[in-house]
PDB file of C-alpha atoms in Angstrom:
ATOM      1  CA  MET Y   1     175.258 -36.570  -7.924  1.00  0.00           C
ATOM      2  CA  PHE Y   2     172.233 -34.529  -9.002  1.00  0.00           C
ATOM      3  CA  GLY Y   3     174.156 -33.369 -12.081  1.00  0.00           C
ATOM      4  CA  THR Y   4     174.883 -36.983 -13.062  1.00  0.00           C
ATOM      5  CA  PHE Y   5     171.250 -37.967 -12.558  1.00  0.00           C
ATOM      6  CA  ARG Y   6     170.066 -35.012 -14.632  1.00  0.00           C
ATOM      7  CA  TYR Y   7     172.525 -35.903 -17.388  1.00  0.00           C
ATOM      8  CA  ARG Y   8     171.330 -39.528 -17.387  1.00  0.00           C
ATOM      9  CA  LEU Y   9     167.705 -38.447 -17.380  1.00  0.00           C
ATOM     10  CA  LEU Y  10     168.158 -36.067 -20.315  1.00  0.00           C
ATOM     11  CA  LEU Y  11     170.139 -38.629 -22.254  1.00  0.00           C
ATOM     12  CA  ALA Y  12     167.574 -41.351 -21.596  1.00  0.00           C
ATOM     13  CA  ILE Y  13     164.762 -39.017 -22.730  1.00  0.00           C
ATOM     14  CA  GLY Y  14     166.776 -38.210 -25.834  1.00  0.00           C
ATOM     15  CA  VAL Y  15     167.316 -41.894 -26.611  1.00  0.00           C
ATOM     16  CA  MET Y  16     163.592 -42.654 -26.186  1.00  0.00           C
ATOM     17  CA  LEU Y  17     162.652 -39.660 -28.326  1.00  0.00           C
ATOM     18  CA  VAL Y  18     164.940 -40.757 -31.118  1.00  0.00           C
ATOM     19  CA  ALA Y  19     163.577 -44.336 -30.818  1.00  0.00           C
ATOM     20  CA  THR Y  20     160.066 -42.958 -31.130  1.00  0.00           C
ATOM     21  CA  LEU Y  21     160.962 -40.901 -34.175  1.00  0.00           C
ATOM     22  CA  LEU Y  22     162.564 -43.982 -35.686  1.00  0.00           C
ATOM     23  CA  SER Y  23     159.689 -46.327 -34.764  1.00  0.00           C
ATOM     24  CA  GLY Y  24     158.851 -46.796 -38.444  1.00  0.00           C
ATOM     25  CA  CYS Y  25     162.421 -47.786 -39.233  1.00  0.00           C
ATOM     26  CA  ALA Y  26     164.241 -51.048 -38.575  1.00  0.00           C
ATOM     27  CA  ALA Y  27     167.720 -52.218 -37.820  1.00  0.00           C
ATOM     28  CA  ARG Y  28     169.270 -53.322 -41.104  1.00  0.00           C
ATOM     29  CA  VAL Y  29     171.399 -56.440 -40.554  1.00  0.00           C
ATOM     30  CA  THR Y  30     173.780 -57.342 -43.346  1.00  0.00           C
ATOM     31  CA  PRO Y  31     175.744 -60.581 -42.951  1.00  0.00           C
ATOM     32  CA  GLN Y  32     179.108 -60.977 -44.668  1.00  0.00           C
ATOM     33  CA  ALA Y  33     178.694 -61.711 -48.366  1.00  0.00           C
ATOM     34  CA  GLN Y  34     181.419 -64.366 -48.656  1.00  0.00           C
ATOM     35  CA  LEU Y  35     182.148 -66.861 -45.932  1.00  0.00           C
ATOM     36  CA  GLU Y  36     184.850 -69.523 -45.937  1.00  0.00           C
ATOM     37  CA  ALA Y  37     183.079 -71.648 -43.314  1.00  0.00           C
ATOM     38  CA  PRO Y  38     179.489 -70.512 -42.906  1.00  0.00           C
ATOM     39  CA  GLN Y  39     177.805 -71.264 -39.563  1.00  0.00           C
ATOM     40  CA  PRO Y  40     174.088 -70.672 -38.973  1.00  0.00           C
ATOM     41  CA  VAL Y  41     172.885 -68.416 -36.174  1.00  0.00           C
ATOM     42  CA  TYR Y  42     169.350 -67.288 -35.385  1.00  0.00           C
ATOM     43  CA  LEU Y  43     168.218 -63.813 -34.458  1.00  0.00           C
ATOM     44  CA  VAL Y  44     164.924 -64.210 -32.573  1.00  0.00           C
ATOM     45  CA  ASP Y  45     162.569 -61.247 -32.515  1.00  0.00           C
ATOM     46  CA  HIS Y  46     160.244 -61.406 -29.481  1.00  0.00           C
ATOM     47  CA  SER Y  47     158.422 -58.180 -30.478  1.00  0.00           C
ATOM     48  CA  ARG Y  48     159.984 -55.958 -27.816  1.00  0.00           C
ATOM     49  CA  HIS Y  49     163.279 -57.692 -27.194  1.00  0.00           C
ATOM     50  CA  ALA Y  50     165.573 -60.021 -29.093  1.00  0.00           C
ATOM     51  CA  SER Y  51     167.808 -62.966 -28.373  1.00  0.00           C
ATOM     52  CA  LEU Y  52     170.443 -64.962 -30.201  1.00  0.00           C
ATOM     53  CA  VAL Y  53     170.478 -68.708 -30.791  1.00  0.00           C
ATOM     54  CA  ILE Y  54     173.685 -70.502 -31.712  1.00  0.00           C
ATOM     55  CA  PRO Y  55     173.521 -74.152 -32.945  1.00  0.00           C
ATOM     56  CA  HIS Y  56     176.553 -76.343 -32.182  1.00  0.00           C
ATOM     57  CA  GLU Y  57     177.552 -79.997 -32.164  1.00  0.00           C
ATOM     58  CA  ASP Y  58     175.830 -80.640 -28.830  1.00  0.00           C
ATOM     59  CA  GLY Y  59     172.536 -78.929 -29.718  1.00  0.00           C
ATOM     60  CA  LEU Y  60     171.950 -75.204 -29.470  1.00  0.00           C
ATOM     61  CA  THR Y  61     172.325 -72.418 -26.928  1.00  0.00           C
ATOM     62  CA  ARG Y  62     170.178 -69.305 -26.552  1.00  0.00           C
ATOM     63  CA  TYR Y  63     171.484 -66.006 -25.146  1.00  0.00           C
ATOM     64  CA  SER Y  64     169.679 -62.891 -24.022  1.00  0.00           C
ATOM     65  CA  TYR Y  65     170.509 -59.760 -22.031  1.00  0.00           C
ATOM     66  CA  GLY Y  66     168.036 -57.874 -19.898  1.00  0.00           C
ATOM     67  CA  GLU Y  67     167.320 -55.796 -16.818  1.00  0.00           C
ATOM     68  CA  TRP Y  68     167.564 -57.919 -13.693  1.00  0.00           C
ATOM     69  CA  GLY Y  69     164.424 -56.692 -11.979  1.00  0.00           C
ATOM     70  CA  TRP Y  70     162.290 -57.171 -15.097  1.00  0.00           C
ATOM     71  CA  TYR Y  71     163.738 -60.405 -16.461  1.00  0.00           C
ATOM     72  CA  VAL Y  72     164.678 -62.241 -13.285  1.00  0.00           C
ATOM     73  CA  GLU Y  73     162.620 -60.824 -10.411  1.00  0.00           C
ATOM     74  CA  GLY Y  74     159.465 -60.349 -12.449  1.00  0.00           C
ATOM     75  CA  GLN Y  75     159.054 -56.653 -11.636  1.00  0.00           C
ATOM     76  CA  ARG Y  76     156.557 -55.314 -14.164  1.00  0.00           C
ATOM     77  CA  GLY Y  77     154.563 -52.143 -14.784  1.00  0.00           C
ATOM     78  CA  THR Y  78     155.227 -48.608 -15.896  1.00  0.00           C
ATOM     79  CA  LEU Y  79     157.273 -47.615 -12.851  1.00  0.00           C
ATOM     80  CA  ALA Y  80     159.588 -50.628 -13.159  1.00  0.00           C
ATOM     81  CA  GLY Y  81     159.987 -49.963 -16.911  1.00  0.00           C
ATOM     82  CA  LEU Y  82     160.841 -46.293 -16.439  1.00  0.00           C
ATOM     83  CA  SER Y  83     163.236 -47.097 -13.626  1.00  0.00           C
ATOM     84  CA  ALA Y  84     165.090 -49.564 -15.864  1.00  0.00           C
ATOM     85  CA  LEU Y  85     165.368 -46.995 -18.669  1.00  0.00           C
ATOM     86  CA  LEU Y  86     166.000 -43.718 -16.899  1.00  0.00           C
ATOM     87  CA  TRP Y  87     169.011 -44.707 -14.832  1.00  0.00           C
ATOM     88  CA  PRO Y  88     171.411 -47.639 -14.705  1.00  0.00           C
ATOM     89  CA  THR Y  89     170.095 -50.726 -12.944  1.00  0.00           C
ATOM     90  CA  PRO Y  90     171.609 -54.232 -12.681  1.00  0.00           C
ATOM     91  CA  GLY Y  91     171.593 -56.243 -15.878  1.00  0.00           C
ATOM     92  CA  GLY Y  92     171.773 -59.974 -16.431  1.00  0.00           C
ATOM     93  CA  LEU Y  93     173.093 -62.363 -19.096  1.00  0.00           C
ATOM     94  CA  GLY Y  94     170.628 -65.145 -19.812  1.00  0.00           C
ATOM     95  CA  ARG Y  95     171.664 -68.494 -21.229  1.00  0.00           C
ATOM     96  CA  LYS Y  96     170.240 -71.972 -21.729  1.00  0.00           C
ATOM     97  CA  GLU Y  97     171.551 -74.958 -23.659  1.00  0.00           C
ATOM     98  CA  HIS Y  98     169.206 -77.361 -25.428  1.00  0.00           C
ATOM     99  CA  ALA Y  99     170.551 -80.728 -26.483  1.00  0.00           C
ATOM    100  CA  ALA Y 100     169.862 -82.567 -29.739  1.00  0.00           C
ATOM    101  CA  LEU Y 101     167.550 -80.006 -31.339  1.00  0.00           C
ATOM    102  CA  GLU Y 102     167.381 -79.474 -35.062  1.00  0.00           C
ATOM    103  CA  VAL Y 103     166.883 -76.042 -36.580  1.00  0.00           C
ATOM    104  CA  PRO Y 104     165.086 -74.836 -38.518  1.00  0.00           C
ATOM    105  CA  PRO Y 105     162.424 -74.787 -37.295  1.00  0.00           C
ATOM    106  CA  LEU Y 106     163.261 -73.491 -33.874  1.00  0.00           C
ATOM    107  CA  PRO Y 107     161.169 -75.391 -31.301  1.00  0.00           C
ATOM    108  CA  ALA Y 108     158.719 -73.243 -29.363  1.00  0.00           C
ATOM    109  CA  ARG Y 109     159.998 -74.517 -26.036  1.00  0.00           C
ATOM    110  CA  VAL Y 110     163.299 -72.716 -26.639  1.00  0.00           C
ATOM    111  CA  THR Y 111     161.484 -69.361 -26.400  1.00  0.00           C
ATOM    112  CA  PRO Y 112     158.665 -69.752 -23.829  1.00  0.00           C
ATOM    113  CA  GLU Y 113     157.913 -66.020 -23.836  1.00  0.00           C
ATOM    114  CA  GLY Y 114     156.978 -66.342 -27.536  1.00  0.00           C
ATOM    115  CA  ARG Y 115     158.498 -64.812 -30.640  1.00  0.00           C
ATOM    116  CA  GLN Y 116     157.361 -62.762 -33.570  1.00  0.00           C
ATOM    117  CA  ARG Y 117     159.904 -63.928 -36.090  1.00  0.00           C
ATOM    118  CA  VAL Y 118     163.107 -65.980 -36.358  1.00  0.00           C
ATOM    119  CA  HIS Y 119     165.770 -64.658 -38.735  1.00  0.00           C
ATOM    120  CA  ALA Y 120     168.151 -67.333 -40.039  1.00  0.00           C
ATOM    121  CA  LEU Y 121     171.620 -65.829 -40.577  1.00  0.00           C
ATOM    122  CA  GLU Y 122     175.124 -67.083 -41.324  1.00  0.00           C
ATOM    123  CA  ALA Y 123     178.500 -65.992 -39.999  1.00  0.00           C
ATOM    124  CA  GLU Y 124     182.067 -67.217 -40.140  1.00  0.00           C
ATOM    125  CA  ALA Y 125     182.247 -70.371 -38.017  1.00  0.00           C
ATOM    126  CA  GLU Y 126     185.356 -69.191 -36.186  1.00  0.00           C
ATOM    127  CA  ARG Y 127     183.664 -65.972 -35.133  1.00  0.00           C
ATOM    128  CA  VAL Y 128     180.550 -67.836 -33.979  1.00  0.00           C
ATOM    129  CA  GLU Y 129     182.601 -70.214 -31.877  1.00  0.00           C
ATOM    130  CA  MET Y 130     184.578 -67.380 -30.315  1.00  0.00           C
ATOM    131  CA  LEU Y 131     181.397 -65.578 -29.338  1.00  0.00           C
ATOM    132  CA  ARG Y 132     179.859 -68.757 -27.921  1.00  0.00           C
ATOM    133  CA  GLN Y 133     182.935 -69.576 -25.887  1.00  0.00           C
ATOM    134  CA  ARG Y 134     183.166 -65.991 -24.530  1.00  0.00           C
ATOM    135  CA  LEU Y 135     179.540 -65.865 -23.456  1.00  0.00           C
ATOM    136  CA  ASP Y 136     179.631 -69.398 -22.004  1.00  0.00           C
ATOM    137  CA  ALA Y 137     182.813 -68.572 -20.061  1.00  0.00           C
ATOM    138  CA  TYR Y 138     181.272 -65.370 -18.711  1.00  0.00           C
ATOM    139  CA  HIS Y 139     178.194 -67.241 -17.581  1.00  0.00           C
ATOM    140  CA  ALA Y 140     180.172 -70.094 -16.014  1.00  0.00           C
ATOM    141  CA  GLU Y 141     182.601 -67.823 -14.192  1.00  0.00           C
ATOM    142  CA  ALA Y 142     179.973 -65.498 -12.679  1.00  0.00           C
ATOM    143  CA  ALA Y 143     180.515 -64.767  -8.989  1.00  0.00           C
ATOM    144  CA  SER Y 144     176.846 -65.394  -8.168  1.00  0.00           C
ATOM    145  CA  PRO Y 145     174.824 -68.571  -8.920  1.00  0.00           C
ATOM    146  CA  ALA Y 146     172.579 -68.471 -11.980  1.00  0.00           C
ATOM    147  CA  VAL Y 147     168.933 -67.717 -11.392  1.00  0.00           C
ATOM    148  CA  TYR Y 148     166.306 -69.391 -13.586  1.00  0.00           C
ATOM    149  CA  SER Y 149     163.464 -67.399 -15.143  1.00  0.00           C
ATOM    150  CA  GLU Y 150     160.392 -69.443 -15.909  1.00  0.00           C
ATOM    151  CA  THR Y 151     159.079 -66.633 -18.106  1.00  0.00           C
ATOM    152  CA  TYR Y 152     162.073 -66.570 -20.409  1.00  0.00           C
ATOM    153  CA  GLY Y 153     163.353 -70.118 -19.945  1.00  0.00           C
ATOM    154  CA  LEU Y 154     166.878 -68.853 -19.283  1.00  0.00           C
ATOM    155  CA  TYR Y 155     169.438 -68.956 -16.454  1.00  0.00           C
ATOM    156  CA  PHE Y 156     170.581 -65.438 -15.647  1.00  0.00           C
ATOM    157  CA  VAL Y 157     173.809 -64.289 -14.033  1.00  0.00           C
ATOM    158  CA  PRO Y 158     174.673 -60.691 -13.111  1.00  0.00           C
ATOM    159  CA  TYR Y 159     176.272 -58.717 -15.972  1.00  0.00           C
ATOM    160  CA  SER Y 160     179.207 -56.369 -15.457  1.00  0.00           C
ATOM    161  CA  ARG Y 161     177.549 -53.462 -17.249  1.00  0.00           C
ATOM    162  CA  ASP Y 162     174.284 -51.919 -16.062  1.00  0.00           C
ATOM    163  CA  TYR Y 163     171.073 -51.898 -18.047  1.00  0.00           C
ATOM    164  CA  TRP Y 164     169.429 -48.643 -19.110  1.00  0.00           C
ATOM    165  CA  ALA Y 165     168.116 -46.829 -22.198  1.00  0.00           C
ATOM    166  CA  ALA Y 166     171.510 -46.604 -23.906  1.00  0.00           C
ATOM    167  CA  HIS Y 167     172.405 -50.226 -23.097  1.00  0.00           C
ATOM    168  CA  GLN Y 168     169.326 -52.425 -23.387  1.00  0.00           C
ATOM    169  CA  SER Y 169     168.600 -55.900 -24.651  1.00  0.00           C
ATOM    170  CA  ASN Y 170     168.334 -55.171 -28.375  1.00  0.00           C
ATOM    171  CA  LEU Y 171     171.481 -53.016 -28.387  1.00  0.00           C
ATOM    172  CA  LYS Y 172     173.376 -55.875 -26.726  1.00  0.00           C
ATOM    173  CA  VAL Y 173     172.198 -58.228 -29.506  1.00  0.00           C
ATOM    174  CA  VAL Y 174     173.498 -55.680 -32.020  1.00  0.00           C
ATOM    175  CA  GLU Y 175     176.920 -55.915 -30.331  1.00  0.00           C
ATOM    176  CA  TRP Y 176     176.860 -59.692 -30.687  1.00  0.00           C
ATOM    177  CA  LEU Y 177     175.893 -59.510 -34.365  1.00  0.00           C
ATOM    178  CA  GLN Y 178     178.716 -57.063 -35.014  1.00  0.00           C
ATOM    179  CA  GLU Y 179     181.100 -59.369 -33.197  1.00  0.00           C
ATOM    180  CA  LEU Y 180     180.038 -62.019 -35.705  1.00  0.00           C
ATOM    181  CA  GLY Y 181     181.129 -59.722 -38.519  1.00  0.00           C
ATOM    182  CA  MET Y 182     177.704 -58.426 -39.506  1.00  0.00           C
ATOM    183  CA  GLU Y 183     176.896 -54.824 -40.318  1.00  0.00           C
ATOM    184  CA  VAL Y 184     173.983 -53.309 -38.425  1.00  0.00           C
ATOM    185  CA  ARG Y 185     172.563 -49.916 -39.382  1.00  0.00           C
ATOM    186  CA  GLY Y 186     169.502 -48.042 -38.162  1.00  0.00           C
ATOM    187  CA  SER Y 187     167.661 -48.360 -34.862  1.00  0.00           C
ATOM    188  CA  ALA Y 188     167.393 -51.719 -33.107  1.00  0.00           C
ATOM    189  CA  TRP Y 189     165.959 -50.105 -29.972  1.00  0.00           C
ATOM    190  CA  LEU Y 190     162.393 -51.271 -30.666  1.00  0.00           C
ATOM    191  CA  SER Y 191     163.436 -54.743 -31.892  1.00  0.00           C
ATOM    192  CA  ARG Y 192     162.507 -54.197 -35.520  1.00  0.00           C
ATOM    193  CA  TRP Y 193     164.869 -56.057 -37.814  1.00  0.00           C
ATOM    194  CA  ARG Y 194     165.416 -56.193 -41.548  1.00  0.00           C
ATOM    195  CA  ILE Y 195     167.881 -58.630 -43.079  1.00  0.00           C
ATOM    196  CA  THR Y 196     169.669 -57.389 -46.219  1.00  0.00           C
ATOM    197  CA  THR Y 197     172.179 -58.880 -48.567  1.00  0.00           C
ATOM    198  CA  SER Y 198     173.928 -55.605 -49.296  1.00  0.00           C
ATOM    199  CA  SER Y 199     174.411 -52.356 -47.378  1.00  0.00           C
ATOM    200  CA  ARG Y 200     172.727 -50.702 -50.380  1.00  0.00           C
ATOM    201  CA  ASP Y 201     169.463 -52.714 -50.132  1.00  0.00           C
TER     202      ASP Y 201
END
């Protein structure tokens, strides 16, 4: 057990060190160049974390992933932050649907914790719908009832994979963007994003 903890600790320190070294860099997001049926999606940069907004015929839905203690229970401070990063702790998938909203612009009430920038992207409509259905199904089929966070304006359910330095909120958003067919290079750990039109930009 101690060996596992030591491994996790060293790996987490390594991840944070790399993130610090890359703090001047950004995650380069490159959407597909040619789309048969383009569908808008919005990458929301909240300065330290990110979320994804998907418009649909009934309005729009926002998704975010985060550490349960921090996002849902409101545990703050250095100790809580280090605990969430240094070893696996419960994670949660946040979701909220907003009816009859037009984007852009994205209404402020969709992101009550604030945002630094909203990146308008496009992906293949079929991929977007598949991701939306998968996340909605996961949220609806959760074994525990959803818990509402006033801070983030989202309903959270427990996630099957723990949160820690190597699996945090921004890295989860990267997974979703890749699922939409986008290329993501560089470090997204600090929620710094750059949208490009070519992998050579």
